[in-house]
CSV table of C-alpha atoms and ligand atoms in Angstrom, one decimal:
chain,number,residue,atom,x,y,z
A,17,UNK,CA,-0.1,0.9,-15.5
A,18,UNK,CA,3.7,0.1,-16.2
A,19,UNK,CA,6.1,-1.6,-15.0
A,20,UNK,CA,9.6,-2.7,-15.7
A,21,UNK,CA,12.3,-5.7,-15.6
A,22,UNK,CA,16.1,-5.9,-15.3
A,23,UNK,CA,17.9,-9.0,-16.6
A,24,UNK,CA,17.1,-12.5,-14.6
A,25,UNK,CA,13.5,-10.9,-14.6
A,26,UNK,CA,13.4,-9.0,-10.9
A,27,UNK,CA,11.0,-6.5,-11.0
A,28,UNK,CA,12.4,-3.3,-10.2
A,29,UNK,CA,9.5,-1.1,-10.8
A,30,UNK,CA,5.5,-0.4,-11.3
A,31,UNK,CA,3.0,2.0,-10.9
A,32,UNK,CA,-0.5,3.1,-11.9
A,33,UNK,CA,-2.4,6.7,-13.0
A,34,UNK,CA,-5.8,6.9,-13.2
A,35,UNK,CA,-6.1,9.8,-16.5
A,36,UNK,CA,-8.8,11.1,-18.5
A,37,UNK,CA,-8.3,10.6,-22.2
A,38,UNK,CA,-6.5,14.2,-22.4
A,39,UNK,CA,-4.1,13.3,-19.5
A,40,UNK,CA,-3.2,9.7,-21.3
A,41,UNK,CA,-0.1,11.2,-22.5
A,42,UNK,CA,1.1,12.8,-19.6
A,43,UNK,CA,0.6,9.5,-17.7
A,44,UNK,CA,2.3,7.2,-20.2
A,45,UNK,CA,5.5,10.3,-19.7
A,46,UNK,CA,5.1,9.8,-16.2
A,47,UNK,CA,5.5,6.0,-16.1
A,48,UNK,CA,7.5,5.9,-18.6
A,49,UNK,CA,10.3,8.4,-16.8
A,50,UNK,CA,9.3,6.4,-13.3
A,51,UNK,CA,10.6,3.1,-15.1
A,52,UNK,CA,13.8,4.3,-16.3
A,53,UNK,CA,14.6,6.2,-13.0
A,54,UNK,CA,14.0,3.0,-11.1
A,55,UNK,CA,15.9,0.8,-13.9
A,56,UNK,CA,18.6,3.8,-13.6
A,57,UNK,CA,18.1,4.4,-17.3
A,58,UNK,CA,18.4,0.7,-18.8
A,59,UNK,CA,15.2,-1.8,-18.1
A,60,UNK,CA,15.8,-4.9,-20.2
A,61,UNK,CA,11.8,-4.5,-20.7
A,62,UNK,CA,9.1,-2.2,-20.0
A,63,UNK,CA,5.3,-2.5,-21.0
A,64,UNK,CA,2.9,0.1,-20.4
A,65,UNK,CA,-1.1,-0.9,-20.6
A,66,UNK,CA,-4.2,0.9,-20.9
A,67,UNK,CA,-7.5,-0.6,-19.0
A,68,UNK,CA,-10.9,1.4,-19.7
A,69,UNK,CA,-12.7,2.1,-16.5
A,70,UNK,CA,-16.1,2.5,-16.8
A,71,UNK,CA,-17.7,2.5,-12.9
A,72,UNK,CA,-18.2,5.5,-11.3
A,73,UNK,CA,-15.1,7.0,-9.4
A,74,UNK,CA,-15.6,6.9,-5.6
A,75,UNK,CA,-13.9,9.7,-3.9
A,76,UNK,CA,-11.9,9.1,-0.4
A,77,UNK,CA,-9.9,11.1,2.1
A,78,UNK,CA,-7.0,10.5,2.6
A,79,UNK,CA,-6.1,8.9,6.2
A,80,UNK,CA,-4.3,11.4,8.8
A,81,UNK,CA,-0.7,10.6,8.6
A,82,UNK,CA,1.7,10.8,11.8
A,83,UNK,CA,4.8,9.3,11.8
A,84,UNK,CA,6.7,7.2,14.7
A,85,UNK,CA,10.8,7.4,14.8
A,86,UNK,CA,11.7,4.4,17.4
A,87,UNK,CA,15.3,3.7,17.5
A,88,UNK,CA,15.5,0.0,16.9
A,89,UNK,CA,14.0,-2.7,14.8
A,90,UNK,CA,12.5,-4.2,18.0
A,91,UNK,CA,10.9,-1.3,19.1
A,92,UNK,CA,9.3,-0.7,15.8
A,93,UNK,CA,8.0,-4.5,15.0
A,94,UNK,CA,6.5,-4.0,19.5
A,95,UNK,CA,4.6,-0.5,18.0
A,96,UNK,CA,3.5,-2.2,15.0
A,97,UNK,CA,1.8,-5.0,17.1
A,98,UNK,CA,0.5,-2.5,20.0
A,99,UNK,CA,-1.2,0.0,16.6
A,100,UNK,CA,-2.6,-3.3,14.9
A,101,UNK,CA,-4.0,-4.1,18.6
A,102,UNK,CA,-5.4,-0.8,19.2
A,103,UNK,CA,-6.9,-1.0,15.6
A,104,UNK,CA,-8.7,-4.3,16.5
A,105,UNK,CA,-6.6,-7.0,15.9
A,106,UNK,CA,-6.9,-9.8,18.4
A,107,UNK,CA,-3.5,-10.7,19.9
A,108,UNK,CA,-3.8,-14.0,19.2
A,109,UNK,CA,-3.9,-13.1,15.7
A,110,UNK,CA,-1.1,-10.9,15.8
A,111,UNK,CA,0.8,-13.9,17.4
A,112,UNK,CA,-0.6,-16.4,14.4
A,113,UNK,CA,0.6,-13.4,11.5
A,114,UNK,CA,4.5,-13.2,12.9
A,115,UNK,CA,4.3,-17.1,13.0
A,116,UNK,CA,3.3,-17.6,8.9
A,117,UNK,CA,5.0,-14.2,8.3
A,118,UNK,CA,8.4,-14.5,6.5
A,119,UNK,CA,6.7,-16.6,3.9
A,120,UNK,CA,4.6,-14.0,2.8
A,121,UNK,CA,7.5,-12.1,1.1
A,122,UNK,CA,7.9,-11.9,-2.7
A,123,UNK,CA,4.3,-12.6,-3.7
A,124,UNK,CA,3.8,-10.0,-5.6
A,125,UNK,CA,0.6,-8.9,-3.7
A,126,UNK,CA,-1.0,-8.6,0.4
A,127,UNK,CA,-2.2,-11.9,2.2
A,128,UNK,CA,-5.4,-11.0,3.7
A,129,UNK,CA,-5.6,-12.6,7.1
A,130,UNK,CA,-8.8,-13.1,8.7
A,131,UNK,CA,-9.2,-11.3,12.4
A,132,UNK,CA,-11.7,-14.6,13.6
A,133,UNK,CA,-9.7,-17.5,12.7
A,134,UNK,CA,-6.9,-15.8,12.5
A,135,UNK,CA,-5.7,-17.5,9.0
A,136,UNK,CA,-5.0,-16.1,6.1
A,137,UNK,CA,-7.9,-16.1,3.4
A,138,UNK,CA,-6.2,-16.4,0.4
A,139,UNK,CA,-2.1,-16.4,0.3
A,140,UNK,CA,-2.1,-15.9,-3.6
A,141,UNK,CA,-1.3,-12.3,-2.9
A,142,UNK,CA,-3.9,-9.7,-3.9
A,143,UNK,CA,-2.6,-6.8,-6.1
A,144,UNK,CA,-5.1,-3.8,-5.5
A,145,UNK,CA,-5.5,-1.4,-8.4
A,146,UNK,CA,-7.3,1.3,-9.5
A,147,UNK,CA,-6.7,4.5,-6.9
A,148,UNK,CA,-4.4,7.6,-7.3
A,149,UNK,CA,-4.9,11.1,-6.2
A,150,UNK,CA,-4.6,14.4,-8.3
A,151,UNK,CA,-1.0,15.9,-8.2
A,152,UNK,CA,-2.2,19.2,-7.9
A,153,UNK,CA,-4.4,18.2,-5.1
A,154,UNK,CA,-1.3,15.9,-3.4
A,155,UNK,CA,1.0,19.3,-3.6
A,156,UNK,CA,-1.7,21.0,-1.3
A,157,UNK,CA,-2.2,18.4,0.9
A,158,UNK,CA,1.5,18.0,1.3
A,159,UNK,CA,2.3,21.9,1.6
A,160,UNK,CA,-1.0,22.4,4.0
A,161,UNK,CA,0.4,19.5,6.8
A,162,UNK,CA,3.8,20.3,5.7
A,163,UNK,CA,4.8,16.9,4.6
A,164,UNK,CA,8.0,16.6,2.2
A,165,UNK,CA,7.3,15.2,-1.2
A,166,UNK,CA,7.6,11.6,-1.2
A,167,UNK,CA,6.4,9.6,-3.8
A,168,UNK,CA,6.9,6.7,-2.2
A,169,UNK,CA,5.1,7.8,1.0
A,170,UNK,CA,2.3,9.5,-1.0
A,171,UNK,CA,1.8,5.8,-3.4
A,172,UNK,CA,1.9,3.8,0.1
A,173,UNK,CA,-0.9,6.2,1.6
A,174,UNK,CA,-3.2,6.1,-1.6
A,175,UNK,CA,-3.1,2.2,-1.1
A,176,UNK,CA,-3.9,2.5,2.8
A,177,UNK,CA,-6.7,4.6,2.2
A,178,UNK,CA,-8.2,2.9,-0.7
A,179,UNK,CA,-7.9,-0.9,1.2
A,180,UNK,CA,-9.0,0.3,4.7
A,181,UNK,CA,-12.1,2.2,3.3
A,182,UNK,CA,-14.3,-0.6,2.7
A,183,UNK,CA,-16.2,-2.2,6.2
A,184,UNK,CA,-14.7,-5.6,5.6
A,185,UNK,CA,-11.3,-3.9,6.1
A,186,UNK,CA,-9.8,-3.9,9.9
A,187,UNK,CA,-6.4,-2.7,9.7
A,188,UNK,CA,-3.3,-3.1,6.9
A,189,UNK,CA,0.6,-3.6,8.1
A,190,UNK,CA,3.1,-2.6,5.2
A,191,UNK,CA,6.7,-2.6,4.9
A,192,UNK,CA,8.6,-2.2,1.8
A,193,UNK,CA,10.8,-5.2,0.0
A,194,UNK,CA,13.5,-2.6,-1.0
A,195,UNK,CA,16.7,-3.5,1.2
A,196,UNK,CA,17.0,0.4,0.9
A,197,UNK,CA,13.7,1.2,2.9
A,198,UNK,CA,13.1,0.6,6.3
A,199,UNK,CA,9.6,2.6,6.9
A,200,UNK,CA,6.7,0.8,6.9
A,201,UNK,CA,3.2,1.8,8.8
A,202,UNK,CA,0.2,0.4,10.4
A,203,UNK,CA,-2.9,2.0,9.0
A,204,UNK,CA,-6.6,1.5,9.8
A,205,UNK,CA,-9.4,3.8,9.0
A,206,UNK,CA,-9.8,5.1,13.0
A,207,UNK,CA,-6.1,5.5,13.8
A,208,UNK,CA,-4.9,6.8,10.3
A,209,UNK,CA,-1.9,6.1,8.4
A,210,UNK,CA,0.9,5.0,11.1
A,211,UNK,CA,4.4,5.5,10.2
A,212,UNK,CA,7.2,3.6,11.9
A,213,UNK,CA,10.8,4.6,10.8
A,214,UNK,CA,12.2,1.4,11.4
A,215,UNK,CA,10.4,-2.0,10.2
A,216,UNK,CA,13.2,-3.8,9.1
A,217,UNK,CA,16.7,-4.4,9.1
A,218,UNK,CA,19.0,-2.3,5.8
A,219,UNK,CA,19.9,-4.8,3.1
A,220,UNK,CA,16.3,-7.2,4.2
A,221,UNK,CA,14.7,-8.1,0.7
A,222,UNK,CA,12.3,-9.6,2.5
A,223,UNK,CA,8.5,-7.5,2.4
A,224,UNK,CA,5.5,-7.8,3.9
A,225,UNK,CA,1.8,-6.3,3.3
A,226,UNK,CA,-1.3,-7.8,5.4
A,227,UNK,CA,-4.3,-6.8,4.9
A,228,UNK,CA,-6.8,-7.9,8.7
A,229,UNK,CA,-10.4,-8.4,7.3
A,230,UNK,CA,-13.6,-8.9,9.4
A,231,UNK,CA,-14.2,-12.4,7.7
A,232,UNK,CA,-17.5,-12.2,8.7
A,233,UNK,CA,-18.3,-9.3,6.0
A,234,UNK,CA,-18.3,-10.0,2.3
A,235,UNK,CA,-14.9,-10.8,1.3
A,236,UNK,CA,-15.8,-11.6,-2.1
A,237,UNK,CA,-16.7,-8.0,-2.9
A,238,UNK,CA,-14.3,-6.9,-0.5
A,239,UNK,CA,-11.5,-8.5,-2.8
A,240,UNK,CA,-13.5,-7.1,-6.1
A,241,UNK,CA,-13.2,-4.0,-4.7
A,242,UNK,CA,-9.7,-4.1,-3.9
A,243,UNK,CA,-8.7,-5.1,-7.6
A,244,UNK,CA,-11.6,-3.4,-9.9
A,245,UNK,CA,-13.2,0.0,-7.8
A,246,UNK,CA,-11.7,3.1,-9.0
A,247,UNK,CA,-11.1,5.6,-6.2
A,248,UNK,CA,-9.5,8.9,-6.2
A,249,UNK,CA,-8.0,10.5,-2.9
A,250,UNK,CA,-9.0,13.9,-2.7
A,251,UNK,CA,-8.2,15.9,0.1
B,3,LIG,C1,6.3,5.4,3.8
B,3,LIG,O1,7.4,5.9,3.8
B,3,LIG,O2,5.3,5.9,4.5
B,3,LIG,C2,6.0,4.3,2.9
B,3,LIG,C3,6.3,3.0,3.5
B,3,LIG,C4,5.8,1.8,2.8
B,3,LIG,C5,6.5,1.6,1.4
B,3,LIG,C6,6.0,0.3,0.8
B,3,LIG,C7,6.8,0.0,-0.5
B,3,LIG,O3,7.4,0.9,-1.0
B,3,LIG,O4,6.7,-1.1,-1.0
């Protein structure tokens, strides 16, 4: 994994590969052009880190992906709540998210938020790691549904597959901290990965990623599995 910093210590960039020993240098090139494109060619710091996996790799397929244009901010936030709905999130637990929700920004990780109580489980913020999918494999993918080349999109849907293919998981609600980025998604494993072009208002630093768990399922190893399984997508 790497990552970089600009002066005052924002993080401006990060990202993971899963390689085999003969792809490490190609995945320390990768990152290593991915921070200085981010850091438009000047991070103050960078660190790139090796961690050895040893478990098995589980394979996954990547969720269906259609994508929603609404025309306001409103109308996006109402399809977010009627997907998460549909999906099998209570309402009242909707309600009880958007009340605790502008808090959740800047952690660093998702707040899982349990679907029973309806309160979040741990508000540390949980950094899931481990997943990635193939490039040549992504390029087929990509060319077969016609999707343009995103790597944003493609790093967004690796994450929604990997958290919403466990049974604990119910549904995840993303949108991106970049004031840039206004597309988010809802994603659950029956209704896919759920694009919504509009989240957010341009020039909002403010994030959000929520991850709905049955809290009546293991959420210890639900949480393991989030930080330590290794997955690939392959399509
Ligand atoms: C997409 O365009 O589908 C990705 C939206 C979420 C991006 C999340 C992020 O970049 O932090």
């Amino acid at each position: 994994k790497g990552g970089a910093h600009e002066q005052g210590g924002k993080h401006i960039s990060g990202g993971e590969q899963i390689s085999t020993f003969d792809g490490i240098t190609h995945a320390v090139n990768f990152l290593l052009e991915k921070g200085l494109t981010h850091s438009k060619g000047s991070p103050d710091f960078m660190q790139i880190q090796f961690d050895c996996i040893h478990d098995p790799v589980q394979l996954l397929n990547p969720l269906g992906v259609q994508s929603h244009q609404v025309e306001s901010v409103e109308k996006g936030q109402a399809l977010a709540r009627q997907l998460l709905k549909q999906a099998g999130v209570p309402e009242k637990c909707i309600e009880a998210l958007y009340h605790h929700l502008p808090g959740y920004s800047g952690l660093g990780g998702a707040v899982l938020f349990d679907i029973h109580s309806g309160r979040p489980i741990d508000e540390r913020g949980i950094r899931v790691s481990r997943m990635d999918w193939q490039a040549d494999n992504y390029e087929k993918w990509a060319a077969y549904y016609g999707k343009p080349r995103n790597s944003r999109m493609k790093e967004a849907l690796v994450l929604a597959t990997k958290v919403t293919g466990h049974p604990a998981a119910v549904a995840e609600l993303c949108w991106s901290d970049d004031p840039d980025y206004i597309t988010g998604y809802v994603a659950s494993k029956r209704l896919g990965y759920r694009r919504i072009s509009k989240l957010k208002k341009y020039g909002d630093e403010r994030g959000c990623r929520i991850f709905f768990v049955n809290g009546r399922e293991d959420i210890e190893s639900y949480i393991h599995y989030l930080k330590k399984q290794p997955i690939f997508v392959r399509w």
